[in-house]
Short mmCIF file of C-alpha atoms in Angstrom, two decimals:
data_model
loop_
_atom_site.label_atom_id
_atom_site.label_comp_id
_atom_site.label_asym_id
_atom_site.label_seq_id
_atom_site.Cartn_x
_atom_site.Cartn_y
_atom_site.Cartn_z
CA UNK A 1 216.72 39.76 11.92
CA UNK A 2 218.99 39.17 9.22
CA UNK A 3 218.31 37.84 5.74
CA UNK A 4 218.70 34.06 6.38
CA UNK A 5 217.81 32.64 2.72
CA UNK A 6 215.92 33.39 -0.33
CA UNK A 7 212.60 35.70 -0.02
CA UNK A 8 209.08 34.89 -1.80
CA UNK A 9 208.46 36.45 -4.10
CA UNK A 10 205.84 38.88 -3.44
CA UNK A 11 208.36 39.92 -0.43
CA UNK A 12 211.16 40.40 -3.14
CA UNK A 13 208.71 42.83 -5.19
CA UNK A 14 207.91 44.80 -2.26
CA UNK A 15 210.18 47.80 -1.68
CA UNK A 16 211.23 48.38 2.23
CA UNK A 17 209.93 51.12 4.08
CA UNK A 18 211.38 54.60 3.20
CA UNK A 19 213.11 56.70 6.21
CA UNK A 20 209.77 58.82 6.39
CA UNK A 21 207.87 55.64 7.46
CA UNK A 22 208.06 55.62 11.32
CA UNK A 23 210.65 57.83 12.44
CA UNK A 24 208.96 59.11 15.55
CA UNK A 25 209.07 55.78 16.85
CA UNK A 26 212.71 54.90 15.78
CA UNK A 27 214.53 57.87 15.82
CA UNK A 28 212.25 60.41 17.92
CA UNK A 29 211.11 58.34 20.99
CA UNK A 30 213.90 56.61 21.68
CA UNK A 31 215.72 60.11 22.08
CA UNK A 32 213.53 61.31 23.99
CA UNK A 33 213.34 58.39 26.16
CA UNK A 34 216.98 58.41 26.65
CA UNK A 35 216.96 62.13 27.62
CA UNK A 36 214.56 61.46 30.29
CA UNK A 37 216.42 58.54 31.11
CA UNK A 38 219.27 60.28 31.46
CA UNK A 39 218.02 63.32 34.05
CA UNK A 40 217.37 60.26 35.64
CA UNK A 41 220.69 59.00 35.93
CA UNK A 42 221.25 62.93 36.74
CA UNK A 43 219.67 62.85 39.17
CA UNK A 44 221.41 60.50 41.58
CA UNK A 45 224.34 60.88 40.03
CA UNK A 46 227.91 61.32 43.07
CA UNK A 47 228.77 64.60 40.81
CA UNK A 48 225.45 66.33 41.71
CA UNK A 49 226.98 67.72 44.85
CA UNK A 50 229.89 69.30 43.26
CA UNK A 51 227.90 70.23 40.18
CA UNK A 52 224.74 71.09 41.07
CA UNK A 53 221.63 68.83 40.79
CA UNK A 54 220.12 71.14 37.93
CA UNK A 55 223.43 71.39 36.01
CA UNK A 56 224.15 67.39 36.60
CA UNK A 57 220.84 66.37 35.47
CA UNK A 58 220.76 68.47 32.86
CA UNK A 59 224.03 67.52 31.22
CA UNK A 60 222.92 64.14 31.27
CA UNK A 61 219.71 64.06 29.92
CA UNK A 62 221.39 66.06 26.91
CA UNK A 63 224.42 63.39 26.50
CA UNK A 64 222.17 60.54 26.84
CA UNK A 65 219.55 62.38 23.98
CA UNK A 66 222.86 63.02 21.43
CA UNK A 67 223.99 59.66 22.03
CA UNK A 68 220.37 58.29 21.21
CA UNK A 69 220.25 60.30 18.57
CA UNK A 70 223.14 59.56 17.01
CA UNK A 71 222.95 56.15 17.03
CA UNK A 72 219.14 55.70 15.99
CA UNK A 73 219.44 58.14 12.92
CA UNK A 74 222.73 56.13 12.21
CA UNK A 75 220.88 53.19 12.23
CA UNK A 76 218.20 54.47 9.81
CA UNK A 77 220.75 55.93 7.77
CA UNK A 78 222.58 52.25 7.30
CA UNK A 79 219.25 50.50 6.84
CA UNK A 80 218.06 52.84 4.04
CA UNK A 81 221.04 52.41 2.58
CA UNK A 82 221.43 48.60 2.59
CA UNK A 83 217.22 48.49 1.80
CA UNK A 84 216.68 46.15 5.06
CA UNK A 85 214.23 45.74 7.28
CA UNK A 86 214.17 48.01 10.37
CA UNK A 87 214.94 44.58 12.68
CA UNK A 88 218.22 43.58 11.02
CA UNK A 89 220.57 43.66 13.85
CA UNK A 90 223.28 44.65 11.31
CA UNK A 91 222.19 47.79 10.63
CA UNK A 92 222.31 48.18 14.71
CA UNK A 93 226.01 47.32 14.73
CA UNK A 94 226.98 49.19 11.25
CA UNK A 95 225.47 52.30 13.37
CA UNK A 96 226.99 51.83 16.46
CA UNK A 97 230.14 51.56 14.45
CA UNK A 98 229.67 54.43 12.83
CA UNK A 99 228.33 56.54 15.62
CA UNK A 100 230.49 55.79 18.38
CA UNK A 101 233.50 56.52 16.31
CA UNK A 102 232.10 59.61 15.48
CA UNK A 103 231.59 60.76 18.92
CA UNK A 104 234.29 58.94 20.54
CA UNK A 105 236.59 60.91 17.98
CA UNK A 106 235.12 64.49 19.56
CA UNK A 107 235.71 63.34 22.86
CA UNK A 108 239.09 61.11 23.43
CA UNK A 109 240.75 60.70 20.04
CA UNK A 110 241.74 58.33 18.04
CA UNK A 111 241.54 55.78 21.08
CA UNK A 112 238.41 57.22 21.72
CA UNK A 113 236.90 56.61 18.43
CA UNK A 114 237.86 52.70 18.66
CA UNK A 115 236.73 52.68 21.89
CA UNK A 116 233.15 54.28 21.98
CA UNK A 117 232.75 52.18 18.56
CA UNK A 118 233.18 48.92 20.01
CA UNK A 119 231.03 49.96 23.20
CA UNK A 120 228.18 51.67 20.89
CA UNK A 121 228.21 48.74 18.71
CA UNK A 122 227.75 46.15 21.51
CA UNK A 123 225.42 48.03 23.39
CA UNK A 124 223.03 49.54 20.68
CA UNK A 125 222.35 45.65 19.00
CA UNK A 126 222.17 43.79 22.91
CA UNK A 127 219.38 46.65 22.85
CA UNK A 128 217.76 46.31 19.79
CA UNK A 129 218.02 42.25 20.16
CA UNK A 130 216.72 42.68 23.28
CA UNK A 131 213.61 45.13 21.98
CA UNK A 132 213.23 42.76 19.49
CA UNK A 133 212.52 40.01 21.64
CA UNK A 134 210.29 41.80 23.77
CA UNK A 135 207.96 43.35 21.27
CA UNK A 136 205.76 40.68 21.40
CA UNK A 137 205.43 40.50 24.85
CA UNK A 138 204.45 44.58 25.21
CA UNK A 139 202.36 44.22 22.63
CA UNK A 140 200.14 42.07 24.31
CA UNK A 141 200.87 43.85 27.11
CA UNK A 142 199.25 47.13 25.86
CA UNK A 143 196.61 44.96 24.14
CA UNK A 144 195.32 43.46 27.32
CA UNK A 145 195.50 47.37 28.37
CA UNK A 146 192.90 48.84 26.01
CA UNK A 147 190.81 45.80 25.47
CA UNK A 148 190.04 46.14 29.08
CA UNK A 149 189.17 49.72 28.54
CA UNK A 150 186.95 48.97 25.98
CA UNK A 151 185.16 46.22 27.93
CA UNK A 152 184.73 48.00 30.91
CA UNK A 153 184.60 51.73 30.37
CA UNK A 154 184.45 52.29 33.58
CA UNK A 155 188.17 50.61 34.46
CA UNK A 156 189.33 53.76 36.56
CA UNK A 157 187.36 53.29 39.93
CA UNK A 158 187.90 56.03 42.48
CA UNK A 159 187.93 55.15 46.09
CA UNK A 160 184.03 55.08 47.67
CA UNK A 161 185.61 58.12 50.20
CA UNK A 162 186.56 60.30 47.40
CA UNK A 163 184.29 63.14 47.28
CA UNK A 164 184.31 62.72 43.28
CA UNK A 165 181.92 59.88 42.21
CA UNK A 166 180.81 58.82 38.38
CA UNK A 167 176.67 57.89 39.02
CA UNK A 168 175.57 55.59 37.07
CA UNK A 169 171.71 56.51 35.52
CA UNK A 170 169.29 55.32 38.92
CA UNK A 171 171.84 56.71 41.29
CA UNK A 172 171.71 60.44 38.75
CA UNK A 173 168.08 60.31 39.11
CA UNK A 174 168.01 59.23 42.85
CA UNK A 175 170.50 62.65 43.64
CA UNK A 176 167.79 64.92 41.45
CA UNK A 177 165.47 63.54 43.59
CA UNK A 178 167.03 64.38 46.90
CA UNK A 179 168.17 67.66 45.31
CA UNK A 180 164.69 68.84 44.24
CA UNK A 181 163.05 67.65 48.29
CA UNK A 182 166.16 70.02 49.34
CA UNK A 183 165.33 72.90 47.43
CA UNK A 184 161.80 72.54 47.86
CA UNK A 185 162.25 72.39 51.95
CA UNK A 186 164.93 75.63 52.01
CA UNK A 187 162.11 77.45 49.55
CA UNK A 188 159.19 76.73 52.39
CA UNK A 189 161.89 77.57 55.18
CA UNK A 190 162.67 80.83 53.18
CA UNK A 191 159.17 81.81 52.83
CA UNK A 192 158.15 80.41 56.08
CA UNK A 193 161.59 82.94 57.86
CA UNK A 194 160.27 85.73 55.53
CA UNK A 195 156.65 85.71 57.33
CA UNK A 196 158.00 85.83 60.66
CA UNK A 197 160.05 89.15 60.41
#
């Protein structure tokens, strides 16, 4: 969060992480995610009658992914410059600030730009708080996720009717066997067919 007192030492001598260091996951996959969000949102939106469900879900999905965009390069932007850690929430509200006056100056004037500020400020740090706080939680989350893989490679079972089975070894060598009596039984029934005629 914030910087809440004096730092050790060896924290004070470490420089913070550059804007190259993880931007797919602060800039890049939140946009993303928003854009898909937002063809969501598109998608049962009242205008898609009027507009067209194409044209309404696309103009969403590309409002929600400038938005995004805006705001989380914004918020890189102010925590390179202020040399913070990418969880101080004041970076979140210094870019929300920044961004929604930006945008709400394109779109409603100088209203707009006090506007969209306020509402991009209060919104982008509830979400980072909130992303904050939950970190933890879907970390152990996806943990739990692959440790389970790894314990049990076999953790995607198909239903016993699906015509697509994994065999383990015995039941590989148990099919062979039934495979090679087959063959060898339509061989004798082809020679045996090929006598008669």
């Amino acid at each position: 969060m914030g910087s809440s007192g004096p730092k050790p030492l060896e924290e004070q001598a470490k420089p913070p992480p550059s804007f190259s260091e993880n931007w797919k996951e602060r800039i890049l996959i939140p946009t993303l995610l928003a854009g898909t969000t937002g063809g969501g949102v598109g998608l049962v939106s009242k205008h898609r009658k009027t507009h067209g469900l194409a044209n309404i879900s696309a103009t969403y999905a590309t409002n929600f992914a400038i938005v995004s965009g805006c705001y989380c390069g914004a918020r890189e932007f102010v925590r390179v410059v202020r040399k913070s850690e990418p969880d101080d929430l004041v970076n979140s509200t210094v870019a929300g600030f920044g961004s929604g006056a930006l945008l709400g100056r394109l779109q409603g004037g100088q209203f707009g730009a006090f506007r969209y500020a306020v509402i991009f400020a209060v919104v982008g740090t509830t979400v980072d708080f909130a992303m904050i706080k939950l970190r933890p939680a879907l970390s152990s989350y996806k943990q739990s996720i692959f440790k389970d893989k790894e314990k049990n490679p076999g953790w995607l079972k198909l239903p016993e009717w699906s015509p697509i089975q994994v065999l383990d070894e015995e039941e590989l060598a148990a099919k062979k066997a039934r495979e090679k009596e087959l063959y060898a039984a339509q061989s004798a029934l082809g020679k045996l067919s090929k006598e008669e005629s």
